[in-house]
Coordinates of C-alpha atoms and ligand atoms in Angstrom, one line a residue:
X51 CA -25.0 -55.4 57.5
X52 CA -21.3 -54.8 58.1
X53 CA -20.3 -52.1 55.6
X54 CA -16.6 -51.2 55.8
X55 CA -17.0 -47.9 53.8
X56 CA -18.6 -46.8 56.7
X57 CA -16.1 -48.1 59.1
X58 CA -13.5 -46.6 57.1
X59 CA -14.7 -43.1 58.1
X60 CA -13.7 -43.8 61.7
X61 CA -10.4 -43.7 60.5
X62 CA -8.7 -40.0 59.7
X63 CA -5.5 -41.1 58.4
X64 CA -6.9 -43.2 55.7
X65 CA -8.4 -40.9 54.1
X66 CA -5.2 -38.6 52.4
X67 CA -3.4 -39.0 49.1
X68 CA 0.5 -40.3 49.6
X69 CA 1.2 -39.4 46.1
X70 CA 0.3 -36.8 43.9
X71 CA -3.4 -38.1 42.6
X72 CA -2.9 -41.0 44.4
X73 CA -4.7 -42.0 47.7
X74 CA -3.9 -43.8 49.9
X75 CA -4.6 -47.7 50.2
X76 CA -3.6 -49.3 53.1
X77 CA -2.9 -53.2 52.8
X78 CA -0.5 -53.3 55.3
X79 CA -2.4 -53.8 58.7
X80 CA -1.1 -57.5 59.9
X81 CA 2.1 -55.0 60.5
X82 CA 0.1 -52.6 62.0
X83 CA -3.6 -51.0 61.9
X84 CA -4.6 -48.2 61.8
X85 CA -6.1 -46.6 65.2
X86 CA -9.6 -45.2 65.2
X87 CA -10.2 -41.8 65.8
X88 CA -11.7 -42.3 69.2
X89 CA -9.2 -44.3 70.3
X90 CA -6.7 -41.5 69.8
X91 CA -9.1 -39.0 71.6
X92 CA -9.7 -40.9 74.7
X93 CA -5.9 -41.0 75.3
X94 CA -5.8 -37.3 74.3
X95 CA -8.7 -37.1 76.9
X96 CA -6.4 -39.0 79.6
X97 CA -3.6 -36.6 79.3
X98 CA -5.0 -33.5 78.9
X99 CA -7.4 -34.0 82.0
X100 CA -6.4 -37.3 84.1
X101 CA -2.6 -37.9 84.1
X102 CA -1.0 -39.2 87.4
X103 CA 0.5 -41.9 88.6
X104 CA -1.4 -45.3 89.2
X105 CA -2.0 -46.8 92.7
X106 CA 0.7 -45.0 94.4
X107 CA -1.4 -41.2 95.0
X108 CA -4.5 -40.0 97.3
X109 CA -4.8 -37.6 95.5
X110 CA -8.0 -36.6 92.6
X111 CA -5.8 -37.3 89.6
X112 CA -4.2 -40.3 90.6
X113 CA -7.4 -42.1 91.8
X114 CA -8.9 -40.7 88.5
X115 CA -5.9 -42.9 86.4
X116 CA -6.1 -45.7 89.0
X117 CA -9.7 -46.2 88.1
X118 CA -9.4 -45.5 84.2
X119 CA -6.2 -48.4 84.3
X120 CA -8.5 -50.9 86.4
X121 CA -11.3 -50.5 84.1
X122 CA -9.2 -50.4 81.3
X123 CA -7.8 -53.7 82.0
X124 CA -11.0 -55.4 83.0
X125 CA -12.4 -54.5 79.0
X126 CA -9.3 -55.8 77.6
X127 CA -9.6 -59.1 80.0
X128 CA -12.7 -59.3 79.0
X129 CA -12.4 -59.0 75.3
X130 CA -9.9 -62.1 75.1
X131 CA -12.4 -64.0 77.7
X132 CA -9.8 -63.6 80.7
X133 CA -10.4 -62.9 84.0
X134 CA -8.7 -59.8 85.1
X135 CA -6.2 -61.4 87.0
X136 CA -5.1 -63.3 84.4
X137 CA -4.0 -60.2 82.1
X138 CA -0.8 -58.9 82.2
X139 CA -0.5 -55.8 79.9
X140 CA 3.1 -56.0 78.3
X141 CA 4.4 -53.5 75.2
X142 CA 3.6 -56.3 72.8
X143 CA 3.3 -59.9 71.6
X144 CA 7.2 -60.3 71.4
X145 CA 7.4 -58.9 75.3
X146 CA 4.4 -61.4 76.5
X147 CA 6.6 -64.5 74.9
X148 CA 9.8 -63.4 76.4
X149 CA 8.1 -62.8 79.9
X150 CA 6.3 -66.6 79.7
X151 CA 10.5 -67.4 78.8
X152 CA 11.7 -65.9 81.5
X153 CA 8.6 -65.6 83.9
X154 CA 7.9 -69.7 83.7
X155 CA 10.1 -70.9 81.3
X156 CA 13.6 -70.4 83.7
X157 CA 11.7 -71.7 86.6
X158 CA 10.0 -75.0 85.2
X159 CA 12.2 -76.7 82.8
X160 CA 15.6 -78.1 82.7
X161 CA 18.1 -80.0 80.7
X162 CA 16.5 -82.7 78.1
X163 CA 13.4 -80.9 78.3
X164 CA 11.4 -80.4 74.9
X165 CA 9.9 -77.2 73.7
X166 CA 7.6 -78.0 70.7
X167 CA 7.0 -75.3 68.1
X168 CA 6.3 -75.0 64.8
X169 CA 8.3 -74.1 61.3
X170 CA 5.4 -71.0 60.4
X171 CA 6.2 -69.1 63.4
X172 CA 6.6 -65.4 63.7
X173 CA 10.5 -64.9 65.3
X174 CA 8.8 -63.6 68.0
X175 CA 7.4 -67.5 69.0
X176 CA 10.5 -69.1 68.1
X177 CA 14.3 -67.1 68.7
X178 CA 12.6 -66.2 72.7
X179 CA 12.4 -70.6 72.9
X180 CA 16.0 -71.0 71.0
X181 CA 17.4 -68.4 73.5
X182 CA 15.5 -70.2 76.7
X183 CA 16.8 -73.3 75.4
X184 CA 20.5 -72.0 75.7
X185 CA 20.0 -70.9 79.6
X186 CA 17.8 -74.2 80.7
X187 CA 19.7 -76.9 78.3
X188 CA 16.1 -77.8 77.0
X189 CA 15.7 -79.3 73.4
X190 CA 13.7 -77.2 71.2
X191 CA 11.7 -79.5 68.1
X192 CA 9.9 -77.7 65.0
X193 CA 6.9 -79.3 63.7
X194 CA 7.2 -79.0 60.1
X195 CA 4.1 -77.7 57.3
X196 CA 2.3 -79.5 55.0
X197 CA 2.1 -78.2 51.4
X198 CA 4.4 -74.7 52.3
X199 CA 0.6 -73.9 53.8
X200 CA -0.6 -76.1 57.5
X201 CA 0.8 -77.7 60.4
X202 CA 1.2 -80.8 59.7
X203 CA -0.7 -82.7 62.4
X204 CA 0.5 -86.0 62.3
X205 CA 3.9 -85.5 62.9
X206 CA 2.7 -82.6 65.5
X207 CA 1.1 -85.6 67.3
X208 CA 4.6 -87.2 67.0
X209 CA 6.3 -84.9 68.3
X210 CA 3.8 -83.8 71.6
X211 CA 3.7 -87.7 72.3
X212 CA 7.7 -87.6 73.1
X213 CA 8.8 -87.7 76.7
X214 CA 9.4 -84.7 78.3
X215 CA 7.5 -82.4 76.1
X216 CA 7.0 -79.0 78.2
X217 CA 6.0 -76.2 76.3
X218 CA 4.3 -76.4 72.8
X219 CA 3.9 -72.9 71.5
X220 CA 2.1 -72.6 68.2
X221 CA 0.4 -69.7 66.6
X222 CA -3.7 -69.4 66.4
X223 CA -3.0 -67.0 62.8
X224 CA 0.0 -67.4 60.0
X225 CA 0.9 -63.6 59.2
X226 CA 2.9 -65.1 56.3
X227 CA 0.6 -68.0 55.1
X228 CA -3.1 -66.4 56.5
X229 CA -3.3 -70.1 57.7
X230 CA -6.1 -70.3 60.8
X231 CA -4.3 -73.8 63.0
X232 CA -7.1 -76.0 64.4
X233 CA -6.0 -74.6 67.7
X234 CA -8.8 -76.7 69.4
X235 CA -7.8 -80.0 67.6
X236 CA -4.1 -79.2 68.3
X237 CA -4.6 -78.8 72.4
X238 CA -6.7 -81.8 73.0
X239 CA -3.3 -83.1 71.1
X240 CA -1.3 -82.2 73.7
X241 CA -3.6 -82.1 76.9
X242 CA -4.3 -86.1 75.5
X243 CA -0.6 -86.8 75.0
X244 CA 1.7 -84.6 77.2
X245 CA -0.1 -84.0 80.5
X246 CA 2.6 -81.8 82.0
X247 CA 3.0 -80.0 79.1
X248 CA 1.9 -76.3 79.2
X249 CA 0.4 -74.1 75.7
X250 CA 1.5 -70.9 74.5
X251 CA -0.6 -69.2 71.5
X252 CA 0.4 -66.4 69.8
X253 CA -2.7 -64.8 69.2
X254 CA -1.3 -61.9 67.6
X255 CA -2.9 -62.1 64.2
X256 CA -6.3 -64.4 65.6
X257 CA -7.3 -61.4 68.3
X258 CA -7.5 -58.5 65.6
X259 CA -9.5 -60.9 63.1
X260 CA -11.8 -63.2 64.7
X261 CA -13.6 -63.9 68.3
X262 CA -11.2 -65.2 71.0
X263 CA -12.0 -66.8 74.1
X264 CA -8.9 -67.4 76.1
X265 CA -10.5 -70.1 78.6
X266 CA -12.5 -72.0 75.8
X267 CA -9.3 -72.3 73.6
X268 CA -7.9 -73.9 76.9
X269 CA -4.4 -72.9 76.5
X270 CA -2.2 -71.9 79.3
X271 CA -0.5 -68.5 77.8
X272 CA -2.0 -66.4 75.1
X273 CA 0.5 -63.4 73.4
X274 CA -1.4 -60.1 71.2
X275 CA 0.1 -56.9 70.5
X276 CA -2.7 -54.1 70.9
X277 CA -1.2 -52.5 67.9
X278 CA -2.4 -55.2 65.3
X279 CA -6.4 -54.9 67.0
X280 CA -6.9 -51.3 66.4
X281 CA -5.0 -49.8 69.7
X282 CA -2.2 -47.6 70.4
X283 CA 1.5 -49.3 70.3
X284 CA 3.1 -49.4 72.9
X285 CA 0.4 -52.2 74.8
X286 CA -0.2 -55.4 74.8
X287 CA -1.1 -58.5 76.2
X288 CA 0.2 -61.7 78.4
X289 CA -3.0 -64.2 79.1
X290 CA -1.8 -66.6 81.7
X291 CA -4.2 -69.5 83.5
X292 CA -4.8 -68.4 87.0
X293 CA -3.5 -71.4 88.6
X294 CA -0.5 -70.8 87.2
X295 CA -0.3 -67.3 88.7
X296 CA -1.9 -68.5 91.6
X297 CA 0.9 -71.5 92.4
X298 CA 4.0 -69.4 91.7
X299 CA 4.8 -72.0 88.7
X300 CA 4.7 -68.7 86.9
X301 CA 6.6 -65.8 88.8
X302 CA 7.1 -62.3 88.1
X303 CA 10.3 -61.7 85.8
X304 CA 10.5 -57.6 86.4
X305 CA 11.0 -56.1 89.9
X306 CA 10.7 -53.1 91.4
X307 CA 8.4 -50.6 92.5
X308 CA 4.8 -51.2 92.6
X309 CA 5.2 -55.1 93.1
X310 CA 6.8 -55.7 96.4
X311 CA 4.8 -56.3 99.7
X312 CA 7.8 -55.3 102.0
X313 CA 11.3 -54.2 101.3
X314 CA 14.9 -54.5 103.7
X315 CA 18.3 -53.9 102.4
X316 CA 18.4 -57.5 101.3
X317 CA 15.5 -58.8 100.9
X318 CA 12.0 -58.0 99.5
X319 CA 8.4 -60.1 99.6
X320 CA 5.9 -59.0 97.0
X321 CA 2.1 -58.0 96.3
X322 CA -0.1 -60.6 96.9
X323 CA -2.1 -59.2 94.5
X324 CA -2.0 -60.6 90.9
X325 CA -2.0 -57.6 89.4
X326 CA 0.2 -55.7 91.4
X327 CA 2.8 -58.2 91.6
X328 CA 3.1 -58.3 87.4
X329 CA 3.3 -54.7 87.3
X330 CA 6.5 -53.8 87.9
X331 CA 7.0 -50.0 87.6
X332 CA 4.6 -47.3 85.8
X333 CA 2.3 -48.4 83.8
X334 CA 1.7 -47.1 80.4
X335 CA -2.1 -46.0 81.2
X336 CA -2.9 -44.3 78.7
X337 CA -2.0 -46.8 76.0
X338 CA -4.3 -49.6 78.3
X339 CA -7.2 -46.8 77.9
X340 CA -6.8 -46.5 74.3
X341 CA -6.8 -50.6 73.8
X342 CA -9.9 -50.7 75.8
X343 CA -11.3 -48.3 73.4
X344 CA -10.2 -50.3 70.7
X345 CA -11.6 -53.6 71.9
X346 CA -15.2 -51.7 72.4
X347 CA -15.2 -50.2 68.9
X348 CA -14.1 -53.9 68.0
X349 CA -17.2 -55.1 70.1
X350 CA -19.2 -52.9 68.6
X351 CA -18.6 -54.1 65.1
X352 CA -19.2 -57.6 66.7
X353 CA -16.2 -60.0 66.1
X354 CA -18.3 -62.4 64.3
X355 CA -18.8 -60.3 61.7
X356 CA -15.1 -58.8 61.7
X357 CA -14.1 -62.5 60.8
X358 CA -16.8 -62.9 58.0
X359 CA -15.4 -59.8 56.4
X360 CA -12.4 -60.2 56.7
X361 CA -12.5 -64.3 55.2
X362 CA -14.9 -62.5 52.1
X363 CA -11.8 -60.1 51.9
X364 CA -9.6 -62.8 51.6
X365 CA -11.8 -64.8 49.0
X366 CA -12.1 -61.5 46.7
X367 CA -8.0 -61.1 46.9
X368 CA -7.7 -64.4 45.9
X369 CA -9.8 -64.3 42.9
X370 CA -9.1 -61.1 41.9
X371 CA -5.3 -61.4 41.9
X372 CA -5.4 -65.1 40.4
X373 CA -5.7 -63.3 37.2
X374 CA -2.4 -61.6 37.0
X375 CA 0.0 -63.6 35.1
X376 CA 3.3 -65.1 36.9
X377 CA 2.0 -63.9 40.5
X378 CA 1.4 -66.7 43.0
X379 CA -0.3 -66.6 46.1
X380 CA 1.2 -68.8 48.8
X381 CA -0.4 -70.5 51.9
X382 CA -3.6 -72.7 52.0
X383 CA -6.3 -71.9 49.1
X384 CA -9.5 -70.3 51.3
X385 CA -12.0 -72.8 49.5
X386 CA -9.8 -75.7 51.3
X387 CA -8.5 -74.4 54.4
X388 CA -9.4 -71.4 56.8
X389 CA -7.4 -68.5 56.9
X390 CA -7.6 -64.7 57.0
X391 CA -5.9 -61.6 57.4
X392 CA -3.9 -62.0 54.9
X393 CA -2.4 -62.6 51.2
X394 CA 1.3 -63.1 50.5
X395 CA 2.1 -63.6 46.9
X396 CA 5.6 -64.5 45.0
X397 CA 5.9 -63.6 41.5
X398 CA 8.3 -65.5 38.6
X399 CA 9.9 -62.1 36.9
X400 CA 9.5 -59.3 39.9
X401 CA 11.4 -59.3 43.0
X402 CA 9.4 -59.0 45.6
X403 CA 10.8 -55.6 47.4
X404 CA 10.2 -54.0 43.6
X405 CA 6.8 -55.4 43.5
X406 CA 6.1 -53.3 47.3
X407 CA 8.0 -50.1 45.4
X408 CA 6.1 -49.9 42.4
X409 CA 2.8 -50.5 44.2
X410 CA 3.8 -47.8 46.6
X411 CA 4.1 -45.5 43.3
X412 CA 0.7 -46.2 42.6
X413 CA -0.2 -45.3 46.6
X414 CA -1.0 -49.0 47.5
X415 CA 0.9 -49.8 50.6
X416 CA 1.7 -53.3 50.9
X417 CA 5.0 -55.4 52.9
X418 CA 7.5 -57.0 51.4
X419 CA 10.2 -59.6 53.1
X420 CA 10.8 -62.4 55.0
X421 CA 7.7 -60.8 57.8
X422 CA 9.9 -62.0 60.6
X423 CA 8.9 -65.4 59.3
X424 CA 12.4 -66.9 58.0
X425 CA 12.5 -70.3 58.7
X426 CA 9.3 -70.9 56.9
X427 CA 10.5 -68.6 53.7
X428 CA 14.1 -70.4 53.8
X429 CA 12.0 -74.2 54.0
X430 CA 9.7 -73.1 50.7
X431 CA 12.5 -71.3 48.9
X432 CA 11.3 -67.7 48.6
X433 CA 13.8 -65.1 48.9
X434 CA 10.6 -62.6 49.9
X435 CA 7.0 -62.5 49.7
X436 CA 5.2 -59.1 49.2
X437 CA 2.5 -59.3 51.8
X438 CA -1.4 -57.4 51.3
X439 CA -3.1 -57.4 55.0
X440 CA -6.4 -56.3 55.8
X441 CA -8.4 -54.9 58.6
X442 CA -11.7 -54.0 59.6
X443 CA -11.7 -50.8 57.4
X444 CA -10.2 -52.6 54.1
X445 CA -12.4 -52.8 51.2
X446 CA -13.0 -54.4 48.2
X447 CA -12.4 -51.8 46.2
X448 CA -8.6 -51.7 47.9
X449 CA -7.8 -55.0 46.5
X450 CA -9.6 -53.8 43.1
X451 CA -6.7 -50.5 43.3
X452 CA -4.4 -53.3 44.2
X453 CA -4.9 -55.6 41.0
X454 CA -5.2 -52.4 39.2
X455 CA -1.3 -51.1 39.9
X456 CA -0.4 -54.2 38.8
X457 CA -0.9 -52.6 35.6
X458 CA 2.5 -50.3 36.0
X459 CA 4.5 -53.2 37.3
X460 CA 3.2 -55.2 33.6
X461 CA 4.4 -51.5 32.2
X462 CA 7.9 -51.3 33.8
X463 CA 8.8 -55.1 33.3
X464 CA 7.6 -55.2 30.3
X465 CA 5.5 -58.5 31.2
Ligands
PMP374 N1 3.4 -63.0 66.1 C1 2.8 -62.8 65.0 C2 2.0 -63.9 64.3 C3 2.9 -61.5 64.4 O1 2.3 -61.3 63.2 C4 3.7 -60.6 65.0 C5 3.9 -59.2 64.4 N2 4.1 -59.2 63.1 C6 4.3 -60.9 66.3 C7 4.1 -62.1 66.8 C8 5.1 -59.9 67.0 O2 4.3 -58.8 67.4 P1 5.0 -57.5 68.0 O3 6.0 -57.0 67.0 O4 3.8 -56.6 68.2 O5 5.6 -57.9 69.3

């Protein structure tokens, strides 16, 4: 039985009061979760016994970090259902975008071109595809939402059926809406309709929450950001289909040391290894150990049941907070529609960053914003949403202290 209270205990710096008598509760995870406490000590571990250089030593220490890196990035592979080769460990979800920009983005399309996207992206999947647009001359279109809450799939399979579609980048998880996309539904869209086209997800809020298998999702690219899934920031990851590595359609975009085969004043050839030649530079090792750590002690809660907590979670927030009076939650409803991770709510009298403060008072942390989500906030008309995000440690009893300081915000606004 997956018992979160238990869980919890794994995690040090939840357990401390932010204000005077008041714990902390932490709803704040889709920004960032917490880290476990082994996660922290194996990368303690690293530095105080194994530091060195990767790849680059003979010596004890360096073939110590070499090995700890390889293995570390065959777990993380793993986790996702990549090969290893088909990993690339970047700082985060916004650096594994910007590298498929400029890594196959500048070499593969041109002017006229069409980059499909989608109006609930995070900035991260959308301003890296206005940009590339600018240098290539390609045309970017935004698939609009149905209801302020899902992709709306008929004009999705509009837009992919348009000539010259090459890139359709779509995220598996809303951060602002919770919304789960039928990512399955939406690439047999596109592999049926535009053949050459290739798929980016941004997995960054799906990884954390629920299983992911990179080669059964059948997409070409696939973004996360180890700091959402229980790892250290600083890490990340760039998925990308081996054929594409394996061609040169997708080519390094960082040079430098550690990913040439041979250098003259001029000229250089690179590594003909996959990993080598996306590895530009020093690696952050110990970050890569502590994600593997974190996709064990992930694996060890088995994913399965990470998702059924986490859509229970979601089902309690929304019954519980349906009772406060001018609060709406936005996104799909969970009885209709999948999602997770997530509740963002408006309210009609309370600004949404005095909502965040006041619950702060009462030692609930929660986001308020636009969540790097503007388009989709400008398109439904809210100014902010304040945002409550769970994780494998959140409890019921956090969305119970939750609803409960909504009783100061009633007090100071008189409601
Ligand atoms: N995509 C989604 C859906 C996200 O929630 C986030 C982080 N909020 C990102 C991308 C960007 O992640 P990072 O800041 O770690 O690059």
């Amino acid at each position: 039985m997956y018992d979160p209270k238990q869980v919890k205990k794994n995690f040090p710096v939840l357990d401390q009061e932010v204000h005077p008598g008041k714990p902390l509760v932490y709803l704040d995870s889709a920004a960032t979760s917490q880290k476990p406490k082994k996660v922290i000590e194996v990368m303690a571990h690293y530095y105080l016994n194994d530091n060195a250089n990767v790849h680059r030593g003979v010596h004890v220490l360096s073939d110590r970090a070499t090995d700890a890196w390889d293995r570390a990035k065959e777990t993380v592979a793993q986790f996702v259902g990549a090969e290893k080769d088909e990993l690339i460990f970047t700082r985060n979800t916004t650096e594994a975008t910007n590298g498929i920009a400029y890594g196959w983005g500048d070499h593969n399309l041109g002017k006229g071109d069409v980059i499909v996207t989608t109006l609930m992206e995070h900035h991260a999947n959308l301003v890296v595809w206005q940009e590339l647009c600018k240098r290539t001359g390609a045309n970017l279109e935004v698939v609009g939402l149905k209801d302020e809450a899902t992709i709306d799939l008929e004009e999705f399979a509009k837009i992919v059926k348009k000539p010259d579609v090459k890139l359709v980048a779509f995220v598996h998880v809303s951060n602002s809406l919770g919304t789960v996309n039928p990512v399955k539904e939406m690439v047999s869209l596109v592999r049926k309709h535009a053949k050459e086209a290739r798929i980016v997800l941004d997995a960054a809020q799906s990884v954390p929450h629920l299983p992911v298998d990179f080669h059964e999702l059948d997409v070409d690219f696939l973004c996360f950001s180890g700091h959402k899934m229980l790892g250290p920031m600083g890490i990340g990851g760039l998925v990308v289909k081996k054929e594409l590595l394996k061609s040169g359609e997708m080519q390094p975009w960082l040079f430098g040391g550690g990913m040439i085969g041979n250098v003259g004043e001029q000229q250089a050839s690179y590594a003909d290894d996959l990993t080598d030649l996306f590895t530009a530079g020093t690696p952050d090792v110990a970050s890569a150990i502590g994600l593997a750590e974190a996709c064990k002690f992930l694996d060890n809660l088995g994913m399965e049941d990470v998702m059924k907590h986490d859509f229970e979670l979601v089902e309690y927030a929304f019954k519980q907070l349906s009772g406060i009076k001018g609060l709406e939650i936005v996104g799909p409803r969970p009885e209709k529609y999948n999602r997770l991770g997530s509740v963002a709510f408006v309210h009609d009298t309370v600004h949404a960053h005095d909502l965040a403060q006041i619950l702060d008072s009462e030692g609930v942390a929660v986001r308020s914003g636009h969540h790097c989500t503007m388009p989709l906030h400008k398109a439904c008309g809210w100014q902010a949403t304040t945002r409550a995000s769970f994780n494998v440690y959140s409890t019921k009893e956090d969305i119970d202290a939750l609803v409960k300081a909504f009783d100061k915000v009633a007090k100071i606004f008189k409601l």
